[in-house]
JSON list of C-alpha atoms in Angstrom, two decimals:
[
{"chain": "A", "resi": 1, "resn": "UNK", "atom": "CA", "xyz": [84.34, 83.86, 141.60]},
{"chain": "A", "resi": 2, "resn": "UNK", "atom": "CA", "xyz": [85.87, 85.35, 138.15]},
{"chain": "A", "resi": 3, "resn": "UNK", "atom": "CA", "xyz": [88.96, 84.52, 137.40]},
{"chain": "A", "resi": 4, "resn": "UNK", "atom": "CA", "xyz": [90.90, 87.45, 135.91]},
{"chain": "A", "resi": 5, "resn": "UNK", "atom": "CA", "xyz": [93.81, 85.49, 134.12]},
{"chain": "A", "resi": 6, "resn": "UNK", "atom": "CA", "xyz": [92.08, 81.85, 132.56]},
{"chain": "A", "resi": 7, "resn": "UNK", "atom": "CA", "xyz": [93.20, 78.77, 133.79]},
{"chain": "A", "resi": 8, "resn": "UNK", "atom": "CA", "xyz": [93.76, 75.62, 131.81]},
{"chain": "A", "resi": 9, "resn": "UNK", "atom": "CA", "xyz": [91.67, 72.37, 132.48]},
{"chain": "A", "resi": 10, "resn": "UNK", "atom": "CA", "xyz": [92.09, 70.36, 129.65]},
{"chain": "A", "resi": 11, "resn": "UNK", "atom": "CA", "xyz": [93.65, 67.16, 131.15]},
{"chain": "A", "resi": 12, "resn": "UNK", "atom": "CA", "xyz": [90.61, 66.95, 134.10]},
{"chain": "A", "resi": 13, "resn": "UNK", "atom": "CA", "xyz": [89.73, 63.09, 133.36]},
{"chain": "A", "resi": 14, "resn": "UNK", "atom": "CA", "xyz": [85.81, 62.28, 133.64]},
{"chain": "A", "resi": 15, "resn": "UNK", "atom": "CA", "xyz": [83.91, 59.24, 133.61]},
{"chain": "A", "resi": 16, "resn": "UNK", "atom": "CA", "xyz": [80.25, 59.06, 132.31]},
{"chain": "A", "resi": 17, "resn": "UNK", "atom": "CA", "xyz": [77.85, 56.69, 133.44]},
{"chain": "A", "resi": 18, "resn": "UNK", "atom": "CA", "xyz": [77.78, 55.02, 129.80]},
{"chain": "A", "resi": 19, "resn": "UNK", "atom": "CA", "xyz": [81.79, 53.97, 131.28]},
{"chain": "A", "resi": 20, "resn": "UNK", "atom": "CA", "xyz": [83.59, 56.35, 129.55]},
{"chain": "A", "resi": 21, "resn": "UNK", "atom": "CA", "xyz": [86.40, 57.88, 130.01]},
{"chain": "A", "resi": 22, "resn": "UNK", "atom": "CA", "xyz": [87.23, 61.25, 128.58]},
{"chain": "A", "resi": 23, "resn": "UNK", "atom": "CA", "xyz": [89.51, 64.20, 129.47]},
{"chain": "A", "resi": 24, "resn": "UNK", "atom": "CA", "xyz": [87.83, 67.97, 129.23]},
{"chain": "A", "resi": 25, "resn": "UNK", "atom": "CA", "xyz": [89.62, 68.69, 126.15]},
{"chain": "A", "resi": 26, "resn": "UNK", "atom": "CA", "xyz": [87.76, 65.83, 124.03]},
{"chain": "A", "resi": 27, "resn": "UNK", "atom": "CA", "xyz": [84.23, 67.32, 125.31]},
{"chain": "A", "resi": 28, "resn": "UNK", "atom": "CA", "xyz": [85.40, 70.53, 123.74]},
{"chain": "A", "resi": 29, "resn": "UNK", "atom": "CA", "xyz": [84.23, 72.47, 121.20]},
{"chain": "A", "resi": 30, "resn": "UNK", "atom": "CA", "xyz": [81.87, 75.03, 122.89]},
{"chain": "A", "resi": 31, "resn": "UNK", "atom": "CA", "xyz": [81.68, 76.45, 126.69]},
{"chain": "A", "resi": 32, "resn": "UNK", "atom": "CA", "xyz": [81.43, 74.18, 129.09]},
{"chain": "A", "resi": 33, "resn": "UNK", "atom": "CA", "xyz": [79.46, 73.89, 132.62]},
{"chain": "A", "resi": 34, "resn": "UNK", "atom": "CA", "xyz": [80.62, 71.45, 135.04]},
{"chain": "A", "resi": 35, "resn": "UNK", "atom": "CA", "xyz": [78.10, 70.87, 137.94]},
{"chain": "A", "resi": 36, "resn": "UNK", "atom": "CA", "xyz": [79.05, 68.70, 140.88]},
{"chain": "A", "resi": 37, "resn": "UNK", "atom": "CA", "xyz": [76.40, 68.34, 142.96]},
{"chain": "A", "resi": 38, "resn": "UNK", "atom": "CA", "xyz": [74.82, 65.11, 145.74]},
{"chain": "A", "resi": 39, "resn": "UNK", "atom": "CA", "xyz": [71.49, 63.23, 145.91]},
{"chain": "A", "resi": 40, "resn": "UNK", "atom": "CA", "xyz": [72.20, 64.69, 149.88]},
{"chain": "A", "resi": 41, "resn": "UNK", "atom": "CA", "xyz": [72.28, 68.22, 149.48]},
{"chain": "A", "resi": 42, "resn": "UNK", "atom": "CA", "xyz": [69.27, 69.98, 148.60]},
{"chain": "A", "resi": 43, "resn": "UNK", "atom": "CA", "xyz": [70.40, 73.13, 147.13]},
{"chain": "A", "resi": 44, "resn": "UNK", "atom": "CA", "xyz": [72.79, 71.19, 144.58]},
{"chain": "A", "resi": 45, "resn": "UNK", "atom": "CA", "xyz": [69.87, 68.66, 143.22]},
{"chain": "A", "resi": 46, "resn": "UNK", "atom": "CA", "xyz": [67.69, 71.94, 143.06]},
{"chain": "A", "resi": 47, "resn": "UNK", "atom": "CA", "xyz": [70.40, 73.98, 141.21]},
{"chain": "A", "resi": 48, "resn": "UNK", "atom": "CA", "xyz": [70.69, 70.48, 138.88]},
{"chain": "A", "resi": 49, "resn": "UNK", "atom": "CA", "xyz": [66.62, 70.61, 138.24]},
{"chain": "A", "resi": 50, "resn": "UNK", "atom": "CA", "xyz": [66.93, 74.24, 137.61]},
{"chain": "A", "resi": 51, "resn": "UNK", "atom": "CA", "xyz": [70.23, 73.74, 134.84]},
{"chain": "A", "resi": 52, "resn": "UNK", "atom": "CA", "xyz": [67.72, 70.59, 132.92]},
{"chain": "A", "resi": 53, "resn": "UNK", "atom": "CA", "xyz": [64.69, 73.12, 132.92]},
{"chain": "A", "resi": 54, "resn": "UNK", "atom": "CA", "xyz": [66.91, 75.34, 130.90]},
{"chain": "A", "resi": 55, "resn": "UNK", "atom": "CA", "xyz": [68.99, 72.55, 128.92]},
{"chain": "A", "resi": 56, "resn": "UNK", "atom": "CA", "xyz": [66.83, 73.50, 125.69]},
{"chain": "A", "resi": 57, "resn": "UNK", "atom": "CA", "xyz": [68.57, 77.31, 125.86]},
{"chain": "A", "resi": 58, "resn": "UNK", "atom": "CA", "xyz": [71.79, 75.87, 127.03]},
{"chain": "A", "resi": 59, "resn": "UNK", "atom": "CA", "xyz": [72.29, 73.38, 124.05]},
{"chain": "A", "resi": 60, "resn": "UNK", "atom": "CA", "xyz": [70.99, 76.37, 121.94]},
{"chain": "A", "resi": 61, "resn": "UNK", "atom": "CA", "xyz": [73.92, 78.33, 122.81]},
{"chain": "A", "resi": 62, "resn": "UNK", "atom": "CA", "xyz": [76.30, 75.26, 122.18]},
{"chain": "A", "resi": 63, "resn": "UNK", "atom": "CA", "xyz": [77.20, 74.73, 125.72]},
{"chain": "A", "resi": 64, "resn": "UNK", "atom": "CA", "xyz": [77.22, 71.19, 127.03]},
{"chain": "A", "resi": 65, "resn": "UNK", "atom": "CA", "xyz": [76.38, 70.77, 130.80]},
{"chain": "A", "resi": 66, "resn": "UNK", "atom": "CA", "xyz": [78.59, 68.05, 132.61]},
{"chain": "A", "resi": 67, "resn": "UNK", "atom": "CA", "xyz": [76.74, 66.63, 135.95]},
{"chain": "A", "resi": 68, "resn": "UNK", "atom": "CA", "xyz": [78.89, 65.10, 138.36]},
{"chain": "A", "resi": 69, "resn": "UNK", "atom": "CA", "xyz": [77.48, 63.33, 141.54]},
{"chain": "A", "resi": 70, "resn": "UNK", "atom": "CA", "xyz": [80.24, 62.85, 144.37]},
{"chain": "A", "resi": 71, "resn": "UNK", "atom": "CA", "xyz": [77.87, 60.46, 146.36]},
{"chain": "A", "resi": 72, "resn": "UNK", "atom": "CA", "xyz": [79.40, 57.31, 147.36]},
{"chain": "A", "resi": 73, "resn": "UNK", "atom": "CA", "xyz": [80.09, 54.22, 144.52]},
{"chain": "A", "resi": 74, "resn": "UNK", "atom": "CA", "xyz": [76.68, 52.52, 145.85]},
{"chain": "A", "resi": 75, "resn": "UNK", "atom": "CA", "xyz": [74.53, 55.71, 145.65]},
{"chain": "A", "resi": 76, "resn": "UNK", "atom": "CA", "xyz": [75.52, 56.02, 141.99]},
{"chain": "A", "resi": 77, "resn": "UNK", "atom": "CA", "xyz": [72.68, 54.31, 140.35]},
{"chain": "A", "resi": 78, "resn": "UNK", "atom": "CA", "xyz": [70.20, 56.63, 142.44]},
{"chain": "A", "resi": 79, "resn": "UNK", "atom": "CA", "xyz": [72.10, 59.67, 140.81]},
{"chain": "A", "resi": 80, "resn": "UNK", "atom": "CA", "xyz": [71.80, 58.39, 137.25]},
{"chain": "A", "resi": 81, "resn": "UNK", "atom": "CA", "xyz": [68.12, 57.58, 137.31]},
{"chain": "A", "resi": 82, "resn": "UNK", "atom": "CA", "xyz": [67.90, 61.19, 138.42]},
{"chain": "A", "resi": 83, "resn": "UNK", "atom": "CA", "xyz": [69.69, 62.66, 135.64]},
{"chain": "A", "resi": 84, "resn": "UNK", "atom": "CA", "xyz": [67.98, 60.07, 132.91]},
{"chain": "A", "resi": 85, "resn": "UNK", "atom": "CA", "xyz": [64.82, 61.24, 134.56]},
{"chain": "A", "resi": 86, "resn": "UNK", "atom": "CA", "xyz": [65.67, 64.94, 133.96]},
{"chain": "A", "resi": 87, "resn": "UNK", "atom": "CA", "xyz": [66.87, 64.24, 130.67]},
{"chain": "A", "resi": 88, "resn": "UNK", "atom": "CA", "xyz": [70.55, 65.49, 131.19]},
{"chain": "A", "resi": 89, "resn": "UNK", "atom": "CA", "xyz": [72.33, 62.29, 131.18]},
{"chain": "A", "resi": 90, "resn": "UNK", "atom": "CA", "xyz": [74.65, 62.72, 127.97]},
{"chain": "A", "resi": 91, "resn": "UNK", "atom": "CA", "xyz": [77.74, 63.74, 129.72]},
{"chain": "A", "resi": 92, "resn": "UNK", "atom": "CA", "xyz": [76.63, 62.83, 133.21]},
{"chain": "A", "resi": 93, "resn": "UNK", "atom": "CA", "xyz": [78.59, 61.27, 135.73]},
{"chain": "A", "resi": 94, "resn": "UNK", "atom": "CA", "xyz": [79.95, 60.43, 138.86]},
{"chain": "A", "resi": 95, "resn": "UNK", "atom": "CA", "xyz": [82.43, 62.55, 140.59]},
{"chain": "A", "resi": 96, "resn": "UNK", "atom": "CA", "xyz": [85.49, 60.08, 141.07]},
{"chain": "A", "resi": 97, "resn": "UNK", "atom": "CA", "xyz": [87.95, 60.48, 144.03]},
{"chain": "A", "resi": 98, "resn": "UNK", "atom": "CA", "xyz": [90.88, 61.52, 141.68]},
{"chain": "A", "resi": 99, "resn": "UNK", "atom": "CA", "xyz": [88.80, 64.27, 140.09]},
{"chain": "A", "resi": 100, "resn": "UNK", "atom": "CA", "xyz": [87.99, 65.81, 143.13]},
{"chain": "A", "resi": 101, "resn": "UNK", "atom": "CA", "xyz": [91.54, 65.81, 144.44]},
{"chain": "A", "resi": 102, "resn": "UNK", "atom": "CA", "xyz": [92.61, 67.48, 141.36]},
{"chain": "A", "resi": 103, "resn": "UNK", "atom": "CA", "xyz": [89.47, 70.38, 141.81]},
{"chain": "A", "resi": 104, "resn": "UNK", "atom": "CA", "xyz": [90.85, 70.73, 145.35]},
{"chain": "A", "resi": 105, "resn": "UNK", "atom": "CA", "xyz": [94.34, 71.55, 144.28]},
{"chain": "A", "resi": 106, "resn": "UNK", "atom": "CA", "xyz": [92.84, 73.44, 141.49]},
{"chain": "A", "resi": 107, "resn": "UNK", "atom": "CA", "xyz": [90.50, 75.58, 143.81]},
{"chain": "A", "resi": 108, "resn": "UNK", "atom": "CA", "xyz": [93.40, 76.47, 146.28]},
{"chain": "A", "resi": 109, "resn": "UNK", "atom": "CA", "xyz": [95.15, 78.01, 143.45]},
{"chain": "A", "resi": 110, "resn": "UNK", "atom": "CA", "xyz": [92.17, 80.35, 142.51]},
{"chain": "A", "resi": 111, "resn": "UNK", "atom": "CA", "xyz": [91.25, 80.88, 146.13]},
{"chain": "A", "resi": 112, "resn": "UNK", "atom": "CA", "xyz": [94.66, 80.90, 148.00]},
{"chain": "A", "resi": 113, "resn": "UNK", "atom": "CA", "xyz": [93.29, 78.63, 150.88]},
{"chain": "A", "resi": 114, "resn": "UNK", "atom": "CA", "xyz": [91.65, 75.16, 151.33]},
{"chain": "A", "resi": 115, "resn": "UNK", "atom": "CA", "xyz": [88.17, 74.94, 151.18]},
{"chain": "A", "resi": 116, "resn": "UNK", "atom": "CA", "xyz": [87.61, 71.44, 149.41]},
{"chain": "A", "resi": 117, "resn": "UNK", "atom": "CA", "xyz": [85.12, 71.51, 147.26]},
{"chain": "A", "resi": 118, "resn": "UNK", "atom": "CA", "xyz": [81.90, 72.77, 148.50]},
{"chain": "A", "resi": 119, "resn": "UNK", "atom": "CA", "xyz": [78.29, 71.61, 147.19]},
{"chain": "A", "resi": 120, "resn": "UNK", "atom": "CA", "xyz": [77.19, 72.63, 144.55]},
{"chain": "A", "resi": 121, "resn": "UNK", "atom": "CA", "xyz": [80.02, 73.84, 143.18]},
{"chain": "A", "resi": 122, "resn": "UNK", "atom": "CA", "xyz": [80.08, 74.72, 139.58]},
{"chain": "A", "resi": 123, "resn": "UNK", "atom": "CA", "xyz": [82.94, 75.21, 137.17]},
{"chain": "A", "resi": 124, "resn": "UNK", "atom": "CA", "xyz": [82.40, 77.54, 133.66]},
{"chain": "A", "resi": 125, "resn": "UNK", "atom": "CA", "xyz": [84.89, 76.94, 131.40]},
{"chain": "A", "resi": 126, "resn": "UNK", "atom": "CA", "xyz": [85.36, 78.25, 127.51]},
{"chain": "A", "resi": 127, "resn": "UNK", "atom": "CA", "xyz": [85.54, 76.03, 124.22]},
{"chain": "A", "resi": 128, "resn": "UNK", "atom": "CA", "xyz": [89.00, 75.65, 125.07]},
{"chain": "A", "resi": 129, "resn": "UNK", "atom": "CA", "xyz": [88.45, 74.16, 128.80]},
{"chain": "A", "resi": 130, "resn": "UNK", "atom": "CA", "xyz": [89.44, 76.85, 130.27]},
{"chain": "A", "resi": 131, "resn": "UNK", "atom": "CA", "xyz": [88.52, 77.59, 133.47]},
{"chain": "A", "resi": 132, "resn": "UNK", "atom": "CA", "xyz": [86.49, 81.38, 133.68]},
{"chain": "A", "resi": 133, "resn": "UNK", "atom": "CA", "xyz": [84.11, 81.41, 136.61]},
{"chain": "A", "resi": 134, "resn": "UNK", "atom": "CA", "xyz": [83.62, 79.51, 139.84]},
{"chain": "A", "resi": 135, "resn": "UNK", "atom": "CA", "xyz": [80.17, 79.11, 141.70]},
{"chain": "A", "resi": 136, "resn": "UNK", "atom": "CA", "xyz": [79.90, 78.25, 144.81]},
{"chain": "A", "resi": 137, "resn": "UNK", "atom": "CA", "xyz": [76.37, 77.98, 146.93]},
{"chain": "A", "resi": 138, "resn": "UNK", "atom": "CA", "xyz": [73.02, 78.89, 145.09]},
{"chain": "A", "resi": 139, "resn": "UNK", "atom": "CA", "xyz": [73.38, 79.40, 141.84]},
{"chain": "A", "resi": 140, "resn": "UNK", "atom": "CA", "xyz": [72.20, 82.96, 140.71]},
{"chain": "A", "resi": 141, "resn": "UNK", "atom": "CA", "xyz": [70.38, 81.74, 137.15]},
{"chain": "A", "resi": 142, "resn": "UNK", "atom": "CA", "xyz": [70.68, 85.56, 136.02]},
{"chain": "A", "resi": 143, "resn": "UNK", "atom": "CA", "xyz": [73.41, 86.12, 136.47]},
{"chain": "A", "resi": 144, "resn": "UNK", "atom": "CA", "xyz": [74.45, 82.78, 135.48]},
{"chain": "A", "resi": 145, "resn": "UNK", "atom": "CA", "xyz": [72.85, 83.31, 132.25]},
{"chain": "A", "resi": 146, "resn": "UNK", "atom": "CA", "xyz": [74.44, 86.57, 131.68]},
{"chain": "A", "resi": 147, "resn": "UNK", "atom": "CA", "xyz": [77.56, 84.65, 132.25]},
{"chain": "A", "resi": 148, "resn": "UNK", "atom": "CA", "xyz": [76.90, 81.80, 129.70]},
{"chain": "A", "resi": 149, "resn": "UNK", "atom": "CA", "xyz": [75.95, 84.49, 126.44]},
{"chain": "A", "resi": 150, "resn": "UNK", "atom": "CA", "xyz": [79.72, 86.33, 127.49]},
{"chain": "A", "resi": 151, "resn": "UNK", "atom": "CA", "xyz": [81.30, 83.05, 127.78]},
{"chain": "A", "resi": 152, "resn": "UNK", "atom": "CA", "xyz": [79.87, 81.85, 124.36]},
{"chain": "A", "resi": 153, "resn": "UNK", "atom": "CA", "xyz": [81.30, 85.00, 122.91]},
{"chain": "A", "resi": 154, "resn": "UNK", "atom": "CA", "xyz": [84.81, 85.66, 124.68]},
{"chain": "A", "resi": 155, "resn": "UNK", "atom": "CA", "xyz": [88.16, 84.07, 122.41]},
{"chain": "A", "resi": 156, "resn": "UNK", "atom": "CA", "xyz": [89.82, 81.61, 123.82]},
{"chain": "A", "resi": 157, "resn": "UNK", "atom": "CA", "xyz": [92.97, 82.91, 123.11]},
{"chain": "A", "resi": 158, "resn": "UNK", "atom": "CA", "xyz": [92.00, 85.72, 124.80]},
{"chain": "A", "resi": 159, "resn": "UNK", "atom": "CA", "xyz": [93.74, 85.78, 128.46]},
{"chain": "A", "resi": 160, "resn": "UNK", "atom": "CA", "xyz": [91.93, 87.30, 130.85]},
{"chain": "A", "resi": 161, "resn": "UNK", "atom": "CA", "xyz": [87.85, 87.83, 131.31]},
{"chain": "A", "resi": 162, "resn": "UNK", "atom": "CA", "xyz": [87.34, 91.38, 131.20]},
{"chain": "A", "resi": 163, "resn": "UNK", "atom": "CA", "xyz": [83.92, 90.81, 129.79]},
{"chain": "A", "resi": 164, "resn": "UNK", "atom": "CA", "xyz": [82.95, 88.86, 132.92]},
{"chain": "A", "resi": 165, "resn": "UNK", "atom": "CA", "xyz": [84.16, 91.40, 135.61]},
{"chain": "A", "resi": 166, "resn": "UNK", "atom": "CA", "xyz": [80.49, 91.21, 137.05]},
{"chain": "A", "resi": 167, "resn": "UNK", "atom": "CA", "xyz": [82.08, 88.45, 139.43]},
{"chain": "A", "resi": 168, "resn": "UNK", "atom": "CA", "xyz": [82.29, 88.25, 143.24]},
{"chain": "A", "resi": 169, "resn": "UNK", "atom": "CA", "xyz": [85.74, 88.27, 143.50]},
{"chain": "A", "resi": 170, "resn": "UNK", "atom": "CA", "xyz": [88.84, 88.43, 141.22]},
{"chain": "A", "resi": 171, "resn": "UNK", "atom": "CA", "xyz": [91.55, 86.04, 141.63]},
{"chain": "A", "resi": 172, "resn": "UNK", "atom": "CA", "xyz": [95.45, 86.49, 141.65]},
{"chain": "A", "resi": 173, "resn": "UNK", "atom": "CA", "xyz": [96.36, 87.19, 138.16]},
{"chain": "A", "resi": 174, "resn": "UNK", "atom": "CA", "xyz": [99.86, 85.65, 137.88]},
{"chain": "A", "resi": 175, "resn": "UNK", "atom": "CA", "xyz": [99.12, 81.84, 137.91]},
{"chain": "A", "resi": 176, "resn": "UNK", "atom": "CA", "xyz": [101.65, 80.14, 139.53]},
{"chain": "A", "resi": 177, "resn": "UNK", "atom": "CA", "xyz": [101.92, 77.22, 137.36]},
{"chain": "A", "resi": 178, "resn": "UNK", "atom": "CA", "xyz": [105.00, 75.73, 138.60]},
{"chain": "A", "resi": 179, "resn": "UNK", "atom": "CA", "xyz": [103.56, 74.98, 142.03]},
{"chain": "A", "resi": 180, "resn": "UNK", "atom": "CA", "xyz": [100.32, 73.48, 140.37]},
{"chain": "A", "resi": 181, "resn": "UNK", "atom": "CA", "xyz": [102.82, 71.14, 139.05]},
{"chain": "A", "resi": 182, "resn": "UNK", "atom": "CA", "xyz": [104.89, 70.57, 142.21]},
{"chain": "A", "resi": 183, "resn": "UNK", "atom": "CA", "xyz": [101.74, 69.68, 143.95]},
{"chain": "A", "resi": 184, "resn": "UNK", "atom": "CA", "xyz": [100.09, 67.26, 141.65]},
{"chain": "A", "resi": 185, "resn": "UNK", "atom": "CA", "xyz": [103.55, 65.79, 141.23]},
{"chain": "A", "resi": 186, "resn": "UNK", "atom": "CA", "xyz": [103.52, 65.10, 145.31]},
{"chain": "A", "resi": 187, "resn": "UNK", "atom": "CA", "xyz": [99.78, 63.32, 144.84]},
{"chain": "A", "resi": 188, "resn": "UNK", "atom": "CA", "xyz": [101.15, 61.16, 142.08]},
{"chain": "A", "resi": 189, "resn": "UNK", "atom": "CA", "xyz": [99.47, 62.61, 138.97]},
{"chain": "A", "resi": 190, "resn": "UNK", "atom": "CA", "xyz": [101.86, 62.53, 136.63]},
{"chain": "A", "resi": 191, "resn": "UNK", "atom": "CA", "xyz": [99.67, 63.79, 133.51]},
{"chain": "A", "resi": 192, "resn": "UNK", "atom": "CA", "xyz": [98.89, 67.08, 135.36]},
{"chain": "A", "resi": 193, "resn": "UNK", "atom": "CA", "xyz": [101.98, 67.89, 137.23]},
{"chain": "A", "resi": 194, "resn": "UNK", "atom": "CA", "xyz": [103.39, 67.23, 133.45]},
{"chain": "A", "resi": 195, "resn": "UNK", "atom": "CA", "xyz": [100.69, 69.66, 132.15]},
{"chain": "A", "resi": 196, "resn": "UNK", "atom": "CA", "xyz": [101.19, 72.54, 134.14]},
{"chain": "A", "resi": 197, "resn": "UNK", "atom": "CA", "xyz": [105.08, 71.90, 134.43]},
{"chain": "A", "resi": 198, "resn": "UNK", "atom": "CA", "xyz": [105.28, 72.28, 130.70]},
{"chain": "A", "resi": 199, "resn": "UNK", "atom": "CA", "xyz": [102.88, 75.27, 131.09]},
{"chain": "A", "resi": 200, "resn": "UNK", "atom": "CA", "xyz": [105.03, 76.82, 133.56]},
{"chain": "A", "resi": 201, "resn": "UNK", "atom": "CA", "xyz": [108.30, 76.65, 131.07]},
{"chain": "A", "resi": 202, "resn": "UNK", "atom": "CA", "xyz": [106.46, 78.27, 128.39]},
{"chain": "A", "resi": 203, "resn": "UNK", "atom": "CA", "xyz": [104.92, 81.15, 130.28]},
{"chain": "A", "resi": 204, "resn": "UNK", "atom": "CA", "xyz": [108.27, 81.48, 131.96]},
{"chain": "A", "resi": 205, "resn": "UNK", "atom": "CA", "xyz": [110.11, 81.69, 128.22]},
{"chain": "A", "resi": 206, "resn": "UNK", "atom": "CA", "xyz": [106.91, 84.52, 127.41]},
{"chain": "A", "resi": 207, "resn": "UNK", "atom": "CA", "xyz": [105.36, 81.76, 125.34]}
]
């Protein structure tokens, strides 16, 4: 899934398995590849073997690949001998409950219906953590790859992703930023409903 008009991430809060806490925007500083995947589901540990085989050409290109295991609390240490063993641990971790309610809201906005958040799902975003491509069931390496070089060269402040129009689908380009807010408001998430509230002012003052 391409997104035609770029949707900001930055407050997404992660945990690593070295315990800590960061949100997108302070992993920044080059594309990003998000990769949630479970120790349960074959085609999202084979997708996460594939993504360390090609870590070397990933890092080359300055992006920094993010695994995130939604297993259960006690299948956790399983997950991170398996990334430590594939040598992709840096920024691995696991998948917390809050972070996956956020992708779900996230996901309805891009998709217009609820889904939750299928496995493996992975998220693309640019150096500025913002959210370009969704994938969604096996991941198509060449395409993938074609995907990561235009990602690596779009602006950030650019808008929308006409140089990644090779997508499956194109989703809504008005980004309703207001209701992003209204609904993480209703789940309690301050930070986010604040984020996308004071997103939806600006774009609504032509900001």
């Amino acid at each position: 899934i391409v997104l035609v008009e770029k949707l900001p991430l930055p407050e997404l809060r992660l945990t690593s398995y070295k315990g800590q806490e960061k949100r997108l925007i302070e992993l920044a500083g080059g594309p990003l590849f998000l990769h949630l995947w479970s120790q349960g589901n074959t085609a999202s540990v084979q997708a996460l073997r594939e993504l360390a085989r090609g870590k070397a050409s990933l890092a080359q290109a300055g992006i920094k690949l993010i695994p995130l295991c939604v297993d259960a609390a006690e299948s956790q240490p399983g997950a991170e001998a398996l990334v430590s063993e594939l040598g992709v641990e840096e920024h691995a971790g696991p998948a917390s409950n809050e972070l996956l309610q956020a992708l779900d809201v996230i996901l309805i906005e891009v998709r217009g219906n609820r889904m939750g958040v299928p496995l493996p799902t992975g998220l693309l975003c640019d150096s500025a953590t913002q959210l370009l491509v969704i994938y969604q069931g096996n991941l198509d390496f060449k395409a993938f790859a074609k995907d990561l070089s235009a990602a690596s060269s779009m602006p950030p402040a650019r808008p929308s992703n006409a140089l990644l129009m090779g997508g499956q689908w194109l989703s809504i380009p008005k980004r309703d930023y207001g209701q992003l807010a209204s609904q993480f408001a209703a789940l309690g998430r301050t930070d986010l409903a604040t984020f996308y509230s004071t997103l939806a002012r600006s774009k609504a003052e032509g900001r």
